[in-house]
Amino acid sequence: MAGWIEERVGHPVNVGAGWNYLRRLQYTVQLPRPQHPQAASLAEQDAFKKIQALFETLKAVSPARFVELRLQDEARLGTKSVLRRHWASRGAVPPALHDNGFAWTYIYGFVHPYTGRSDLLRFDTVDVESFSAALALFKARFDPADERLLVLVVDHAGWHRSPRVVVPLGIQLVCSLPYTPELMPAEHLWLPLKEGLVNRA
C-alpha cells in the first residue's frame, strides 16, 4: 500500500502510513480460505448468483403462491476443542481446557437471507434420512397450509443431491456450485455459534 501511494504522490511514504490506510479501508490481515482446483470459475459464480430468473419462472407457473428464498447449511459441533489466540500479557502462555474427543452433534440451519432469521435443528448425524426429516420439519413450521413455494439453496453435499431425498411439496432445492463455499451465505451462521465454544472443553 505504501508503494502504491508513493507512485501517486511522487515522494517516499512510510510503511506505517500504508498500514494506517489499510485500516481506514476496513482491511484486516486474514488467513486465506483454501480453494479447490476444481472450484467454479468467476463466470460460473456470476451466473449462479442470477437466481432471479428462477423466481420469475416459478411465479409465472404458480401465480397464486408466494415464492420465497431460503438458504440451508449444516455444522458439526463436538467434543474436539477449538483453540484460538486471545489477549494475554507479554511472555505469558495462557492455558485453555482441551478435549480431543470424537463425539459429534450436527446443527441444520435454515436462513432467510433478507431478514437474517435463522432456525436451527439438531440431529445426531448428516445423511439422507436426517436431511429429509429436517426438510419435513422446516416445511411443517413455515408453510403448513402449503401456500408458499420455498426455493431452498443447499450446498453440493452428497446427502443433498441424493435421489433418495424426500423433498416435501412446495420446496424446490437448488444446489450451489461444487467446491465454492463462498456462494453459501448460510455458512456465516456458524461463526458466532462456534465462537461460544472456543478455548472450552
Tab-separated table of C-alpha atoms in Angstrom:
chain	number	residue	atom	x	y	z
A	1	MET	CA	0.000	0.000	0.000
A	2	ALA	CA	2.850	2.394	0.863
A	3	GLY	CA	4.420	1.683	-2.559
A	4	TRP	CA	1.109	2.320	-4.312
A	5	ILE	CA	0.793	5.700	-2.534
A	6	GLU	CA	4.409	6.576	-3.389
A	7	GLU	CA	3.738	6.051	-7.105
A	8	ARG	CA	0.881	8.526	-6.972
A	9	VAL	CA	2.293	11.271	-4.740
A	10	GLY	CA	5.848	11.133	-6.086
A	11	HIS	CA	7.745	11.033	-2.780
A	12	PRO	CA	8.684	8.327	-0.212
A	13	VAL	CA	5.909	7.103	2.089
A	14	ASN	CA	6.482	5.293	5.370
A	15	VAL	CA	5.252	1.683	5.576
A	16	GLY	CA	3.253	2.671	8.660
A	17	ALA	CA	1.193	5.040	6.517
A	18	GLY	CA	0.301	2.073	4.309
A	19	TRP	CA	-0.907	0.125	7.348
A	20	ASN	CA	-2.955	3.119	8.511
A	21	TYR	CA	-4.690	3.468	5.153
A	22	LEU	CA	-5.484	-0.248	5.039
A	23	ARG	CA	-7.054	0.010	8.496
A	24	ARG	CA	-9.078	3.041	7.428
A	25	LEU	CA	-10.384	0.993	4.489
A	26	GLN	CA	-11.513	-1.691	6.993
A	27	TYR	CA	-8.899	-4.193	5.787
A	28	THR	CA	-7.519	-6.815	8.183
A	29	VAL	CA	-4.811	-9.476	7.896
A	30	GLN	CA	-6.597	-12.748	7.174
A	31	LEU	CA	-5.627	-16.326	6.514
A	32	PRO	CA	-6.876	-17.252	3.018
A	33	ARG	CA	-9.554	-19.894	2.616
A	34	PRO	CA	-8.213	-22.992	0.823
A	35	GLN	CA	-9.667	-23.201	-2.683
A	36	HIS	CA	-10.174	-26.474	-4.515
A	37	PRO	CA	-8.584	-26.648	-8.015
A	38	GLN	CA	-11.995	-27.586	-9.468
A	39	ALA	CA	-13.823	-24.618	-7.914
A	40	ALA	CA	-16.280	-22.821	-10.178
A	41	SER	CA	-14.918	-20.015	-12.321
A	42	LEU	CA	-15.913	-16.407	-11.661
A	43	ALA	CA	-18.203	-16.517	-14.715
A	44	GLU	CA	-19.981	-19.612	-13.363
A	45	GLN	CA	-20.327	-17.959	-9.971
A	46	ASP	CA	-21.841	-14.831	-11.509
A	47	ALA	CA	-24.316	-16.955	-13.496
A	48	PHE	CA	-25.356	-18.819	-10.345
A	49	LYS	CA	-25.983	-15.563	-8.481
A	50	LYS	CA	-28.619	-14.590	-11.058
A	51	ILE	CA	-31.204	-16.796	-9.385
A	52	GLN	CA	-33.870	-14.147	-10.014
A	53	ALA	CA	-34.723	-15.800	-13.342
A	54	LEU	CA	-35.792	-18.940	-11.476
A	55	PHE	CA	-38.083	-16.833	-9.286
A	56	GLU	CA	-39.742	-15.261	-12.316
A	57	THR	CA	-40.340	-18.701	-13.831
A	58	LEU	CA	-41.840	-20.069	-10.622
A	59	LYS	CA	-44.102	-17.027	-10.220
A	60	ALA	CA	-45.358	-17.482	-13.772
A	61	VAL	CA	-46.095	-21.183	-13.180
A	62	SER	CA	-47.696	-20.665	-9.736
A	63	PRO	CA	-49.061	-17.087	-9.644
A	64	ALA	CA	-51.228	-17.779	-6.581
A	65	ARG	CA	-48.280	-18.792	-4.389
A	66	PHE	CA	-45.696	-16.583	-2.708
A	67	VAL	CA	-42.187	-17.575	-3.809
A	68	GLU	CA	-39.615	-17.252	-1.044
A	69	LEU	CA	-35.849	-17.833	-0.910
A	70	ARG	CA	-34.152	-19.679	1.954
A	71	LEU	CA	-30.611	-20.957	2.482
A	72	GLN	CA	-29.651	-24.180	4.254
A	73	ASP	CA	-26.402	-25.491	5.687
A	74	GLU	CA	-25.111	-27.861	8.379
A	75	ALA	CA	-22.419	-27.516	11.017
A	76	ARG	CA	-20.650	-30.158	13.072
A	77	LEU	CA	-20.035	-29.438	16.749
A	78	GLY	CA	-18.334	-31.851	19.080
A	79	THR	CA	-16.013	-32.645	21.929
A	80	LYS	CA	-12.868	-31.784	19.966
A	81	SER	CA	-11.943	-28.385	21.376
A	82	VAL	CA	-11.444	-25.330	19.191
A	83	LEU	CA	-8.413	-23.293	20.280
A	84	ARG	CA	-7.982	-19.661	19.256
A	85	ARG	CA	-5.494	-16.917	20.078
A	86	HIS	CA	-6.601	-14.340	22.628
A	87	TRP	CA	-5.112	-11.437	24.535
A	88	ALA	CA	-2.569	-12.122	27.273
A	89	SER	CA	0.328	-10.297	28.879
A	90	ARG	CA	3.644	-10.452	27.045
A	91	GLY	CA	5.586	-13.638	27.828
A	92	ALA	CA	2.580	-15.473	29.299
A	93	VAL	CA	1.057	-18.523	27.604
A	94	PRO	CA	-2.488	-18.828	28.978
A	95	PRO	CA	-3.887	-22.357	29.393
A	96	ALA	CA	-7.202	-23.491	27.919
A	97	LEU	CA	-9.143	-26.636	28.680
A	98	HIS	CA	-8.788	-29.066	25.809
A	99	ASP	CA	-10.540	-32.265	24.828
A	100	ASN	CA	-9.712	-34.389	21.785
A	101	GLY	CA	-12.885	-36.499	21.774
A	102	PHE	CA	-14.847	-37.767	18.801
A	103	ALA	CA	-18.481	-37.279	19.853
A	104	TRP	CA	-20.406	-35.010	17.489
A	105	THR	CA	-23.749	-33.354	17.014
A	106	TYR	CA	-24.961	-31.658	13.856
A	107	ILE	CA	-26.907	-28.423	13.500
A	108	TYR	CA	-29.129	-27.915	10.463
A	109	GLY	CA	-29.708	-24.223	9.799
A	110	PHE	CA	-32.361	-22.564	7.632
A	111	VAL	CA	-31.785	-18.871	6.919
A	112	HIS	CA	-33.987	-16.161	5.475
A	113	PRO	CA	-31.370	-14.004	3.680
A	114	TYR	CA	-33.328	-10.746	3.737
A	115	THR	CA	-34.294	-10.682	7.421
A	116	GLY	CA	-31.482	-12.835	8.826
A	117	ARG	CA	-33.982	-15.029	10.664
A	118	SER	CA	-32.311	-18.353	11.365
A	119	ASP	CA	-33.946	-21.561	12.506
A	120	LEU	CA	-31.809	-24.410	13.795
A	121	LEU	CA	-32.474	-28.126	14.188
A	122	ARG	CA	-30.185	-30.599	15.958
A	123	PHE	CA	-29.561	-34.091	14.592
A	124	ASP	CA	-27.123	-36.839	15.532
A	125	THR	CA	-25.810	-37.255	12.001
A	126	VAL	CA	-25.814	-35.842	8.481
A	127	ASP	CA	-27.296	-38.236	5.952
A	128	VAL	CA	-30.203	-38.515	3.515
A	129	GLU	CA	-32.692	-39.560	6.195
A	130	SER	CA	-31.787	-36.716	8.564
A	131	PHE	CA	-31.866	-34.171	5.749
A	132	SER	CA	-35.285	-35.435	4.633
A	133	ALA	CA	-36.562	-35.179	8.206
A	134	ALA	CA	-35.162	-31.631	8.523
A	135	LEU	CA	-36.941	-30.615	5.296
A	136	ALA	CA	-40.229	-32.030	6.591
A	137	LEU	CA	-39.905	-30.160	9.905
A	138	PHE	CA	-38.980	-26.940	8.110
A	139	LYS	CA	-41.961	-27.218	5.740
A	140	ALA	CA	-44.373	-28.034	8.590
A	141	ARG	CA	-43.212	-24.999	10.522
A	142	PHE	CA	-43.135	-22.351	7.790
A	143	ASP	CA	-45.794	-23.447	5.355
A	144	PRO	CA	-48.237	-25.914	6.939
A	145	ALA	CA	-51.089	-24.730	4.675
A	146	ASP	CA	-48.961	-25.159	1.510
A	147	GLU	CA	-49.421	-21.539	0.461
A	148	ARG	CA	-45.798	-20.816	-0.477
A	149	LEU	CA	-43.196	-22.095	-2.854
A	150	LEU	CA	-39.902	-22.242	-0.952
A	151	VAL	CA	-36.706	-22.145	-3.012
A	152	LEU	CA	-34.041	-23.690	-0.784
A	153	VAL	CA	-30.384	-23.214	-1.776
A	154	VAL	CA	-28.165	-26.022	-0.459
A	155	ASP	CA	-24.508	-26.851	-0.970
A	156	HIS	CA	-23.197	-29.737	-3.068
A	157	ALA	CA	-23.065	-32.335	-0.259
A	158	GLY	CA	-23.945	-35.869	-1.319
A	159	TRP	CA	-26.927	-36.137	1.043
A	160	HIS	CA	-28.439	-33.017	-0.574
A	161	ARG	CA	-28.159	-34.380	-4.129
A	162	SER	CA	-29.194	-37.978	-3.471
A	163	PRO	CA	-32.259	-39.237	-5.387
A	164	ARG	CA	-33.392	-40.784	-2.083
A	165	VAL	CA	-34.028	-37.351	-0.502
A	166	VAL	CA	-37.722	-36.873	0.264
A	167	VAL	CA	-38.488	-33.266	-0.683
A	168	PRO	CA	-41.883	-32.025	0.587
A	169	LEU	CA	-44.289	-30.477	-1.892
A	170	GLY	CA	-43.761	-26.755	-2.115
A	171	ILE	CA	-39.972	-26.907	-1.664
A	172	GLN	CA	-37.586	-26.699	-4.595
A	173	LEU	CA	-33.939	-27.492	-3.910
A	174	VAL	CA	-31.254	-25.555	-5.776
A	175	CYS	CA	-27.680	-26.824	-5.428
A	176	SER	CA	-24.902	-24.263	-5.328
A	177	LEU	CA	-21.803	-24.853	-7.423
A	178	PRO	CA	-19.335	-27.521	-6.229
A	179	TYR	CA	-16.176	-26.570	-4.304
A	180	THR	CA	-17.396	-22.984	-3.952
A	181	PRO	CA	-18.455	-22.438	-0.328
A	182	GLU	CA	-18.254	-18.656	-0.712
A	183	LEU	CA	-21.584	-18.863	-2.597
A	184	MET	CA	-23.305	-20.178	0.545
A	185	PRO	CA	-24.061	-17.234	2.860
A	186	ALA	CA	-25.586	-19.650	5.398
A	187	GLU	CA	-22.029	-20.609	6.390
A	188	HIS	CA	-21.836	-17.330	8.329
A	189	LEU	CA	-24.339	-18.813	10.785
A	190	TRP	CA	-21.718	-20.994	12.377
A	191	LEU	CA	-19.062	-18.406	13.245
A	192	PRO	CA	-20.842	-16.899	16.288
A	193	LEU	CA	-22.091	-20.335	17.329
A	194	LYS	CA	-18.582	-21.802	17.345
A	195	GLU	CA	-17.060	-18.714	18.962
A	196	GLY	CA	-19.064	-19.542	22.082
A	197	LEU	CA	-17.154	-22.837	22.321
A	198	VAL	CA	-13.642	-21.518	21.687
A	199	ASN	CA	-10.994	-22.428	24.302
A	200	ARG	CA	-13.504	-24.517	26.237
A	201	ALA	CA	-13.844	-28.261	26.706
